[in-house]
PDB file of C-alpha atoms and ligand atoms in Angstrom:
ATOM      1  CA  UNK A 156      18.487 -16.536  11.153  1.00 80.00           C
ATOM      2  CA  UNK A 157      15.704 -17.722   9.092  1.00 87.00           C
ATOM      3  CA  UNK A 158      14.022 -15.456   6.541  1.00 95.00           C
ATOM      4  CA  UNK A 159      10.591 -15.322   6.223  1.00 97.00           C
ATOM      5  CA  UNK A 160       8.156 -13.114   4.360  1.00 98.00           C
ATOM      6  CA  UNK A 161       6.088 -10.368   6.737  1.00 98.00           C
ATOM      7  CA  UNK A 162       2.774  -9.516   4.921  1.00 98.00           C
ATOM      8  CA  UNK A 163       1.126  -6.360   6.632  1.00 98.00           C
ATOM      9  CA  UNK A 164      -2.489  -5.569   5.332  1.00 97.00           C
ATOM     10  CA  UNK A 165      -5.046  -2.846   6.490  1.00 96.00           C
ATOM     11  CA  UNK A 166      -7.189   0.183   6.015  1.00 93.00           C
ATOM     12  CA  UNK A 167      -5.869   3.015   4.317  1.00 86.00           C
ATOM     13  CA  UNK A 168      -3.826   5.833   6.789  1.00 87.00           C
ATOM     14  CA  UNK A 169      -3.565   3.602   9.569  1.00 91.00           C
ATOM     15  CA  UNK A 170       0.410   3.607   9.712  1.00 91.00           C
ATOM     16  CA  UNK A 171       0.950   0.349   7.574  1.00 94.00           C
ATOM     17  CA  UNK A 172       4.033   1.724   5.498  1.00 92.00           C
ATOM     18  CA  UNK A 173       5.139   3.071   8.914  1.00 92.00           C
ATOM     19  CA  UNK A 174       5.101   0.535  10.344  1.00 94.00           C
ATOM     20  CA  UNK A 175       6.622  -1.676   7.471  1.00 96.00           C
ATOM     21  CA  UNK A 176       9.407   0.224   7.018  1.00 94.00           C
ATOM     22  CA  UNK A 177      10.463   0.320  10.252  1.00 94.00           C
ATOM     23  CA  UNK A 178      10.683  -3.241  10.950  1.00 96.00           C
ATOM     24  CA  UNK A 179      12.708  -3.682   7.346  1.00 95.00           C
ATOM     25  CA  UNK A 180      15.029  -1.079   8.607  1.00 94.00           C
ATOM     26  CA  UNK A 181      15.836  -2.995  11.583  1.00 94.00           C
ATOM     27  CA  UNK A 182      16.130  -6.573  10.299  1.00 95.00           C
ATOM     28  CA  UNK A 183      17.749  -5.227   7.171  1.00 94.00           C
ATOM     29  CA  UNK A 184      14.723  -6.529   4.937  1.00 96.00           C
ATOM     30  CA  UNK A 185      13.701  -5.172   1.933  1.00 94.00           C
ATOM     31  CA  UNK A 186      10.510  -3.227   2.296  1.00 95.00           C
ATOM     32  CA  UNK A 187       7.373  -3.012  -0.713  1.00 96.00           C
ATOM     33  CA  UNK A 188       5.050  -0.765  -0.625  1.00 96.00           C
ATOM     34  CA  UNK A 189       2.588  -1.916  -3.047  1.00 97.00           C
ATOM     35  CA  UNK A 190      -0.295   0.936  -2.632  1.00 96.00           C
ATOM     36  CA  UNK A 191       2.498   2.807  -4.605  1.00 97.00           C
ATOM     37  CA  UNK A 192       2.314   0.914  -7.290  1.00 98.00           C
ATOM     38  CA  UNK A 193      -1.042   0.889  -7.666  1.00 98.00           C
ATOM     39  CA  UNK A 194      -0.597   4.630  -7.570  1.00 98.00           C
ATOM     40  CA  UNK A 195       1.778   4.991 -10.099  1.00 98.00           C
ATOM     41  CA  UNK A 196      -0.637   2.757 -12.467  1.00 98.00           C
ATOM     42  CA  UNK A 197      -3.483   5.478 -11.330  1.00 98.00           C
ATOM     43  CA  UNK A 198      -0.497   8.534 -12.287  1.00 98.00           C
ATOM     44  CA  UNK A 199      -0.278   7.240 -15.832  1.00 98.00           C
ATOM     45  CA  UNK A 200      -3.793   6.786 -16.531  1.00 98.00           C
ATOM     46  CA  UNK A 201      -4.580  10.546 -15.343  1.00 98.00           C
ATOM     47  CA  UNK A 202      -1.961  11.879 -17.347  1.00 98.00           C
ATOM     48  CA  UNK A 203      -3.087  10.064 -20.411  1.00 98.00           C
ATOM     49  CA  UNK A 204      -6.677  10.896 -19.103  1.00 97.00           C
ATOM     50  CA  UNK A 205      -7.948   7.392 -19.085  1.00 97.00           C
ATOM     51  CA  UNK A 206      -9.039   8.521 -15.333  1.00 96.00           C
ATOM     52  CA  UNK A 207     -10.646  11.488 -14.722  1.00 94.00           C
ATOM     53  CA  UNK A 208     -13.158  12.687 -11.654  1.00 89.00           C
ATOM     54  CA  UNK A 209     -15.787   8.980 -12.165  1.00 87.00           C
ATOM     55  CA  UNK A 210     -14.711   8.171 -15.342  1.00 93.00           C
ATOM     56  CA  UNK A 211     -12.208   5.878 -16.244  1.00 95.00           C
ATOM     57  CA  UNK A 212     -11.388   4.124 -19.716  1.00 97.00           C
ATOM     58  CA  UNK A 213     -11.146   0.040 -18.394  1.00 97.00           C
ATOM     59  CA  UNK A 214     -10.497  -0.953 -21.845  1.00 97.00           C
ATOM     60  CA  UNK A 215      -7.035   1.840 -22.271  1.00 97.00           C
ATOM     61  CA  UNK A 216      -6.041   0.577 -18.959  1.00 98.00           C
ATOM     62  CA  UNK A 217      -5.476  -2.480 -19.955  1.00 97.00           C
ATOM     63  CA  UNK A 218      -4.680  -2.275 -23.539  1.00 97.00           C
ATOM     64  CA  UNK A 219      -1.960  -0.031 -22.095  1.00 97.00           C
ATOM     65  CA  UNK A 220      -0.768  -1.711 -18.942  1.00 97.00           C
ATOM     66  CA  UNK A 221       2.480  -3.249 -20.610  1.00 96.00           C
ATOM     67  CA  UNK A 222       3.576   0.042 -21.223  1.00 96.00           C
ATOM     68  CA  UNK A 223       4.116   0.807 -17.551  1.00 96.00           C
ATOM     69  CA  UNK A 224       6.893  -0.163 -16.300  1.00 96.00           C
ATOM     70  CA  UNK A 225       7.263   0.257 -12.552  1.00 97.00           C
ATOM     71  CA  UNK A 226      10.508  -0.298 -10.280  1.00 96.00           C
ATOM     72  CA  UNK A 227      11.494   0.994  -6.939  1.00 95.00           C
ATOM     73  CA  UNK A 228      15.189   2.156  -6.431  1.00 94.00           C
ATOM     74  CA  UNK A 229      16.590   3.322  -3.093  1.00 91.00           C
ATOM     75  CA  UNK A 230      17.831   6.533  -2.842  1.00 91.00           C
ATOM     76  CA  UNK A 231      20.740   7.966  -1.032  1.00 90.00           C
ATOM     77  CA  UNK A 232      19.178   7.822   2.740  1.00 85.00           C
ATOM     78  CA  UNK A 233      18.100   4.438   2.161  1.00 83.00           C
ATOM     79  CA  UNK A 234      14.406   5.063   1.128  1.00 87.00           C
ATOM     80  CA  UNK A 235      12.736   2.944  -1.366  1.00 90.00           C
ATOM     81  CA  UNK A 236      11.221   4.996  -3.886  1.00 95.00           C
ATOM     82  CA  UNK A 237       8.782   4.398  -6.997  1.00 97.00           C
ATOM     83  CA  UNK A 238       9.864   4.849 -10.596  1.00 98.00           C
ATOM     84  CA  UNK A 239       7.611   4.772 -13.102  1.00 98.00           C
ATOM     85  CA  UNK A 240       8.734   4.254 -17.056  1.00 97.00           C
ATOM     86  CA  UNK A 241      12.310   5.461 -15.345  1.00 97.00           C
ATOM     87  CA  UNK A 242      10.783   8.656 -13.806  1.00 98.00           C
ATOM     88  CA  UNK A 243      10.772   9.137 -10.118  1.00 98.00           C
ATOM     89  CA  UNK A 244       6.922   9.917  -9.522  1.00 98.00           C
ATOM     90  CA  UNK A 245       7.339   8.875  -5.581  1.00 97.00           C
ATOM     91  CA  UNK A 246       6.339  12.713  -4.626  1.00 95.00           C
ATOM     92  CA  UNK A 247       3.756  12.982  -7.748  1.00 97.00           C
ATOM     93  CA  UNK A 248       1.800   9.575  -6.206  1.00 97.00           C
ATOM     94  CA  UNK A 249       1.130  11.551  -3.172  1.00 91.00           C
ATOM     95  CA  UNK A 250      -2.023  13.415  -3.504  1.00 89.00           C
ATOM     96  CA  UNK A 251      -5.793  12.946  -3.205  1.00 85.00           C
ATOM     97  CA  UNK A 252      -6.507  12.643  -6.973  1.00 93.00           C
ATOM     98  CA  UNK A 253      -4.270   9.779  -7.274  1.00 95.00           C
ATOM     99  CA  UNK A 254      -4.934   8.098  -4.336  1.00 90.00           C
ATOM    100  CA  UNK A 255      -8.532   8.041  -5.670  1.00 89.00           C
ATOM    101  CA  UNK A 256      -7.297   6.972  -8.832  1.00 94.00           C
ATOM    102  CA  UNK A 257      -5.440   4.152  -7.569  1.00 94.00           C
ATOM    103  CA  UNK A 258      -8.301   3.133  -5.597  1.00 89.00           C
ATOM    104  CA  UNK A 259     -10.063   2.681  -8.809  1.00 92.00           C
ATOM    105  CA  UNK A 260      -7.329   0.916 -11.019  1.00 95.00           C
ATOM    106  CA  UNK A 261      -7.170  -1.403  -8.205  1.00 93.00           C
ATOM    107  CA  UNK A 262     -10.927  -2.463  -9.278  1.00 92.00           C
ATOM    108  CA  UNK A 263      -9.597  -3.890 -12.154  1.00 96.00           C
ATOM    109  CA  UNK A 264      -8.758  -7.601 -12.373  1.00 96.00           C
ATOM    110  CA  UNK A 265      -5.762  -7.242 -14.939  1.00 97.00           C
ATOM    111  CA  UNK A 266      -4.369  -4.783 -13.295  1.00 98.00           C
ATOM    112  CA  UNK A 267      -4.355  -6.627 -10.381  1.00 97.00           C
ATOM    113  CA  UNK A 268      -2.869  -9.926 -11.489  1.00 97.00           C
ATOM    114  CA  UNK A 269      -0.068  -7.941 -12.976  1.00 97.00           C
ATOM    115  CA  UNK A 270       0.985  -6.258 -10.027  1.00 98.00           C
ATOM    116  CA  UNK A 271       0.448  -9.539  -8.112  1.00 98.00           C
ATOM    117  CA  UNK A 272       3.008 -11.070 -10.187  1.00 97.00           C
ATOM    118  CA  UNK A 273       5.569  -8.853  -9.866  1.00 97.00           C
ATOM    119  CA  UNK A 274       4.686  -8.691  -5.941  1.00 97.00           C
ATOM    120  CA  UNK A 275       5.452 -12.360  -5.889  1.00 97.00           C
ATOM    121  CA  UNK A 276       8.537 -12.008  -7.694  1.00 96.00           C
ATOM    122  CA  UNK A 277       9.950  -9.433  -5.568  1.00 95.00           C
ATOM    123  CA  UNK A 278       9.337 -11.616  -2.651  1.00 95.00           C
ATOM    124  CA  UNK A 279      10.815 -15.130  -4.233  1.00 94.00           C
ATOM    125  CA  UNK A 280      13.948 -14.952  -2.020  1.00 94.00           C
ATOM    126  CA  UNK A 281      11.773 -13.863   0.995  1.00 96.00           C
ATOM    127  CA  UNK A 282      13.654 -11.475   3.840  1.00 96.00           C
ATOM    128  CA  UNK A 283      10.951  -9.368   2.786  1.00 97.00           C
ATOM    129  CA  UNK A 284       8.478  -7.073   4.165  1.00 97.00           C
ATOM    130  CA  UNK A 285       5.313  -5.725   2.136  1.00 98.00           C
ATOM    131  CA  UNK A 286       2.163  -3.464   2.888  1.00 97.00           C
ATOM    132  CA  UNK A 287      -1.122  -3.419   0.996  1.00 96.00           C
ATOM    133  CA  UNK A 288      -4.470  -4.702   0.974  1.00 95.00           C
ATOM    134  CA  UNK A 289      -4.438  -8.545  -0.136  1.00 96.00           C
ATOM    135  CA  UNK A 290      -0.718  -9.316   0.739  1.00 97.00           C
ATOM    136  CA  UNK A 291      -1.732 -11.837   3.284  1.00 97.00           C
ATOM    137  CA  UNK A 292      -5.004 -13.281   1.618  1.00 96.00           C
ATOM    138  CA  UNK A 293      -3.560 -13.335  -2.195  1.00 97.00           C
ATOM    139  CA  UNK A 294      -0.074 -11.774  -2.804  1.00 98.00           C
ATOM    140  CA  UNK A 295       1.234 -14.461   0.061  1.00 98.00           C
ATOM    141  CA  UNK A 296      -1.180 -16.782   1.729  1.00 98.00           C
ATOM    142  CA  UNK A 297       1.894 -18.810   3.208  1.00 97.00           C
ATOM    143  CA  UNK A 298       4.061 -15.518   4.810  1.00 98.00           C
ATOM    144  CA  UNK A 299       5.105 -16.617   8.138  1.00 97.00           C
ATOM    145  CA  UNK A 300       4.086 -13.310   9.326  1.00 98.00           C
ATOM    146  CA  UNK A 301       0.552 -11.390   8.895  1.00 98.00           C
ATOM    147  CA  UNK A 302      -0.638  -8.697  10.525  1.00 98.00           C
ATOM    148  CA  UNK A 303      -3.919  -6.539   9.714  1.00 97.00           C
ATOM    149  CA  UNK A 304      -3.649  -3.294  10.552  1.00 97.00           C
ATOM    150  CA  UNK A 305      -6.738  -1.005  11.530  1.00 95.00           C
ATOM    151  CA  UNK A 306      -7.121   2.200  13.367  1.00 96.00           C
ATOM    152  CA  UNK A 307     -10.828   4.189  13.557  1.00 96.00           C
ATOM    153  CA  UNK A 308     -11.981   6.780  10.384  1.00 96.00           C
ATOM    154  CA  UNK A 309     -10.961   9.961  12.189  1.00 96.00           C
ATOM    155  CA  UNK A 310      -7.869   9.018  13.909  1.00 96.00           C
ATOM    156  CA  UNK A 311      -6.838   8.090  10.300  1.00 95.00           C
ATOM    157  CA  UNK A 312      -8.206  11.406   8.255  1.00 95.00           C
ATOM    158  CA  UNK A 313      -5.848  13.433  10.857  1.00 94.00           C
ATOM    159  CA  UNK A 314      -2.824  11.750  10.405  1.00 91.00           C
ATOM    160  CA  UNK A 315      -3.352  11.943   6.484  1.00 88.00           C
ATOM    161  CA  UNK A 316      -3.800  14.944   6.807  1.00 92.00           C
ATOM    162  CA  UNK A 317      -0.916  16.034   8.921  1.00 91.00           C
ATOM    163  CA  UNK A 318       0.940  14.215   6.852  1.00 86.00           C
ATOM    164  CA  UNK A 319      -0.221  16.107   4.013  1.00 85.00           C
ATOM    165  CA  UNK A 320       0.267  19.227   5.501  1.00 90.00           C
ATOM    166  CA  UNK A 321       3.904  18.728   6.647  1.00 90.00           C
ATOM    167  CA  UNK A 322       4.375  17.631   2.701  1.00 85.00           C
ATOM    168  CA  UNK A 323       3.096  21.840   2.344  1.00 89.00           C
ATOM    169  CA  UNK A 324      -0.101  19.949   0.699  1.00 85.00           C
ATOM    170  CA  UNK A 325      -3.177  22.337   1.962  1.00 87.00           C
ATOM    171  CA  UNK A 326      -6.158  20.032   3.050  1.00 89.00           C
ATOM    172  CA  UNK A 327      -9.433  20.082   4.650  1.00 92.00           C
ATOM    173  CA  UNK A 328     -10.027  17.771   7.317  1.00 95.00           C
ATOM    174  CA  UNK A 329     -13.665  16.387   5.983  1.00 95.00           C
ATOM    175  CA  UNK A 330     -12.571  16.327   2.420  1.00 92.00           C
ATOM    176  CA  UNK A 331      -9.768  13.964   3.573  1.00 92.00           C
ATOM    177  CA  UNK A 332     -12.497  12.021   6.129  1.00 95.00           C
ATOM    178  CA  UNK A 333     -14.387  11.925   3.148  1.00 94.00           C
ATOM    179  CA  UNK A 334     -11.410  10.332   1.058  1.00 89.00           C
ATOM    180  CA  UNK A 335     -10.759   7.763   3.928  1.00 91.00           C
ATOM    181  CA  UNK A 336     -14.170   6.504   4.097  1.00 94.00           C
ATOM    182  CA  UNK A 337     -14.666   6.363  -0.021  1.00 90.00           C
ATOM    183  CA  UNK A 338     -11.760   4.185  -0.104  1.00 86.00           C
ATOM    184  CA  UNK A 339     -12.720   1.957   2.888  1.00 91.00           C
ATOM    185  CA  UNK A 340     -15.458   1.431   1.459  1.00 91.00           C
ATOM    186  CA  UNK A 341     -14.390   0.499  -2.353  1.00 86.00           C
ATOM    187  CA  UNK A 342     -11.486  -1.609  -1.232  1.00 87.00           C
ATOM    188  CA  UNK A 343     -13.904  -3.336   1.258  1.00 91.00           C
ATOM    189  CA  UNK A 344     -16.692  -3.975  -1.523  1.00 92.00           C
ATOM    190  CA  UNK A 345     -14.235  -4.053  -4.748  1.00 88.00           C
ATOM    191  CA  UNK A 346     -15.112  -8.053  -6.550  1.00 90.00           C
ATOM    192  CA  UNK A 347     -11.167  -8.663  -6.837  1.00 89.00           C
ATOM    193  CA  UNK A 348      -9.535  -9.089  -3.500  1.00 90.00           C
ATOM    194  CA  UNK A 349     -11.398  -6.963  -1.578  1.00 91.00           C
ATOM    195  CA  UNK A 350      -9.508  -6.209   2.007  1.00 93.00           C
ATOM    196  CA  UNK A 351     -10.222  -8.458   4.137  1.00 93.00           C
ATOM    197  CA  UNK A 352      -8.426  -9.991   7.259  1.00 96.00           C
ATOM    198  CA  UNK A 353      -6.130 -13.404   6.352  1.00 97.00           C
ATOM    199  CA  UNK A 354      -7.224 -15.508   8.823  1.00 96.00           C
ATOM    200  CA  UNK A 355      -4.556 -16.299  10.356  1.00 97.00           C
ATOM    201  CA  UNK A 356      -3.085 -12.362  10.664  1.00 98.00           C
ATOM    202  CA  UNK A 357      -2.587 -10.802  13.974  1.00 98.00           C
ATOM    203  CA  UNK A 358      -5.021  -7.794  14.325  1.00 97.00           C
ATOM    204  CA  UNK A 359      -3.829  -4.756  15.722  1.00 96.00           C
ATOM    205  CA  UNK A 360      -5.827  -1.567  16.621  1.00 96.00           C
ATOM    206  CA  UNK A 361      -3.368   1.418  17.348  1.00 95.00           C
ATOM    207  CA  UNK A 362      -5.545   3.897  17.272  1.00 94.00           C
ATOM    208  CA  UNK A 363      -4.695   4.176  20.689  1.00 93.00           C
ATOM    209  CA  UNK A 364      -0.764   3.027  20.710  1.00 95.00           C
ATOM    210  CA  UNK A 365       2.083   4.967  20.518  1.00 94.00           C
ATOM    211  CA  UNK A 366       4.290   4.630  17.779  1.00 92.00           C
ATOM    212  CA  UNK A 367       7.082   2.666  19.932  1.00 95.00           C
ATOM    213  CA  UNK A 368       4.389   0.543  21.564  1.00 96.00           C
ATOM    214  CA  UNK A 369       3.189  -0.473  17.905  1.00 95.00           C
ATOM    215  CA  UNK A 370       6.704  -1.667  16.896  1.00 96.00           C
ATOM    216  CA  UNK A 371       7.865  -3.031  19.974  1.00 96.00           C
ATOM    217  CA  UNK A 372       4.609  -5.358  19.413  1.00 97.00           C
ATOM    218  CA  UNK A 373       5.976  -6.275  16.003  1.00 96.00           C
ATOM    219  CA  UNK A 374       9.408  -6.787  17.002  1.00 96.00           C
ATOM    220  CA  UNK A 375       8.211  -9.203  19.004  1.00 96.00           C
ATOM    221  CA  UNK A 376       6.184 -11.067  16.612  1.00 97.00           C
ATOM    222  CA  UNK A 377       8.984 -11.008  14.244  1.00 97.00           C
ATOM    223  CA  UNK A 378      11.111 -12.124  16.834  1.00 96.00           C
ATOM    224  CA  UNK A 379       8.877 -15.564  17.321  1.00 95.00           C
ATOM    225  CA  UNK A 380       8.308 -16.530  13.924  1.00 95.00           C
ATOM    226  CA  UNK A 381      12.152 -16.373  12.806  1.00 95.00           C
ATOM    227  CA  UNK A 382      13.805 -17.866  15.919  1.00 87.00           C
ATOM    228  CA  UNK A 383      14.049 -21.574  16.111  1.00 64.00           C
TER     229      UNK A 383
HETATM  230  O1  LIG B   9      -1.900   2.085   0.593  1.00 84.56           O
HETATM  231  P1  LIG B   9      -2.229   3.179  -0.394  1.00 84.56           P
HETATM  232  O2  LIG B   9      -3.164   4.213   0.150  1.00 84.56           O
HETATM  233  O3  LIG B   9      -1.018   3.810  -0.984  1.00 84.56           O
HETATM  234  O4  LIG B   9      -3.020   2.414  -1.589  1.00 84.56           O
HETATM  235  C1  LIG B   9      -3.556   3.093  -2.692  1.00 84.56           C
HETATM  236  C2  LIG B   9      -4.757   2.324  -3.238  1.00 84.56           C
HETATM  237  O5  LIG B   9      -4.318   1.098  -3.836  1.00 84.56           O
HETATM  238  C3  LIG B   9      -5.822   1.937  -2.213  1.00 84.56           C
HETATM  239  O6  LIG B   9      -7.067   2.544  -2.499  1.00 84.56           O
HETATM  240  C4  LIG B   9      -6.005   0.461  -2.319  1.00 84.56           C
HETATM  241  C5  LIG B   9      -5.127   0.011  -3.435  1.00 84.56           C
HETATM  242  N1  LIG B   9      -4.278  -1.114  -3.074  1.00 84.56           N
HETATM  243  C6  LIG B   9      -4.749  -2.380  -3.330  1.00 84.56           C
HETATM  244  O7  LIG B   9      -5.861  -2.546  -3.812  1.00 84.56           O
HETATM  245  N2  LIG B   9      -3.964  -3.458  -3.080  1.00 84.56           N
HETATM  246  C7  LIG B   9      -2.746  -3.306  -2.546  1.00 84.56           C
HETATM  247  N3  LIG B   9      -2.000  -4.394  -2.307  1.00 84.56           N
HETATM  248  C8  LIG B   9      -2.261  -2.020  -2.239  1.00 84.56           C
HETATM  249  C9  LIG B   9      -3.060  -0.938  -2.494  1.00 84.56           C
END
């Protein structure tokens, strides 16, 4: 069967590694999450408190950004997790502060193109699946595959912050509301690739669809653009 490259964009908490994942599992792809790696860029600079509540240090970001060296490595069930500098920070990515964090580092154009570049690397020998925000408009205009993933505000905040919760994370609802709609709205508005739909990606709404209904949709897709 042909291999082709499956770009899935969207809004943030609307299922996208999910949904990713899943569909890697089954066609034996290899699945990128690349919001993690903006996270572990955001991990670094709070710990060498070049980010910190609306400050952050542009200039250490980048003079520093060689020094990060990010990888994923699966671990024994399978899962793809993120190392960063040889630590596995996959857990330590998970919170609020960095997600705001990355949000922010993902403002910045160097950052960016480096990430890009190893994105594209990653995905040179295609059979590939990858979730972010400019996959389909930057990291891949030609993936045979591109769907944009949305779901509304609330729906969202409550699955974060189950999510959260089952992770033993305590979390208020509108803090994490609050969260979702910050980031919509700086990753709508950001100069450098803001998220946007690829024009030719498939939009799906499931904030209404069941999990199985959501992946039997992409199955199918998937299913179309590698048979022939
Ligand atoms: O998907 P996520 O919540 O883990 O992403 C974390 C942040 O990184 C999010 O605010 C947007 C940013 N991001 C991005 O700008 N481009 C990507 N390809 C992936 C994530």
């Amino acid at each position: 069967m042909k291999k082709i490259i499956v770009a899935i964009d969207g809004f943030s908490s609307c299922g996208k590694s999910t949904m990713a994942k899943e569909l890697a599992r089954e066609t034996g792809y290899i699945y990128v999450d690349t919001g993690a790696m903006y996270r572990a860029v955001s991990l670094f600079c709070i710990r060498h408190g070049w980010i910190k509540d609306d400050f952050i240090d542009t200039d250490k970001i980048e003079q520093h950004l060689s020094e990060m060296h990010l990888e994923f490595k699966t671990n024994t069930e399978g899962k793809a997790e993120i190392y960063l500098n040889g630590e596995n920070v996959e857990q330590d990515i998970r919170t609020l502060e960095v997600a705001n964090g990355a949000s922010k580092v993902s403002t910045i154009r160097t950052v960016r193109k480096e990430l890009v570049r190893q994105q594209q690397l990653m995905g040179q020998s295609k059979g590939i699946v990858m979730d972010g925000r400019d996959i389909g408009t930057v990291v891949f205009p030609n993936a045979e595959l591109k769907i944009f993933l949305t779901a509304s505000p609330e729906i969202r905040a409550q699955r974060r912050m189950e999510e959260m919760k089952n992770k033993g994370q305590e979390v208020d609802y509108e803090d994490v509301l609050a969260n979702v709609l910050e980031r919509d709205e700086r990753d709508q508005n950001r100069k450098e690739s803001p998220l946007k739909q690829a024009e030719d990606a498939i939009l799906i709404d499931n904030s209404e669809m069941a999990l199985t209904e959501q992946q039997e949709l992409l199955r199918n897709l998937f299913r179309e653009k590698t048979a022939f």
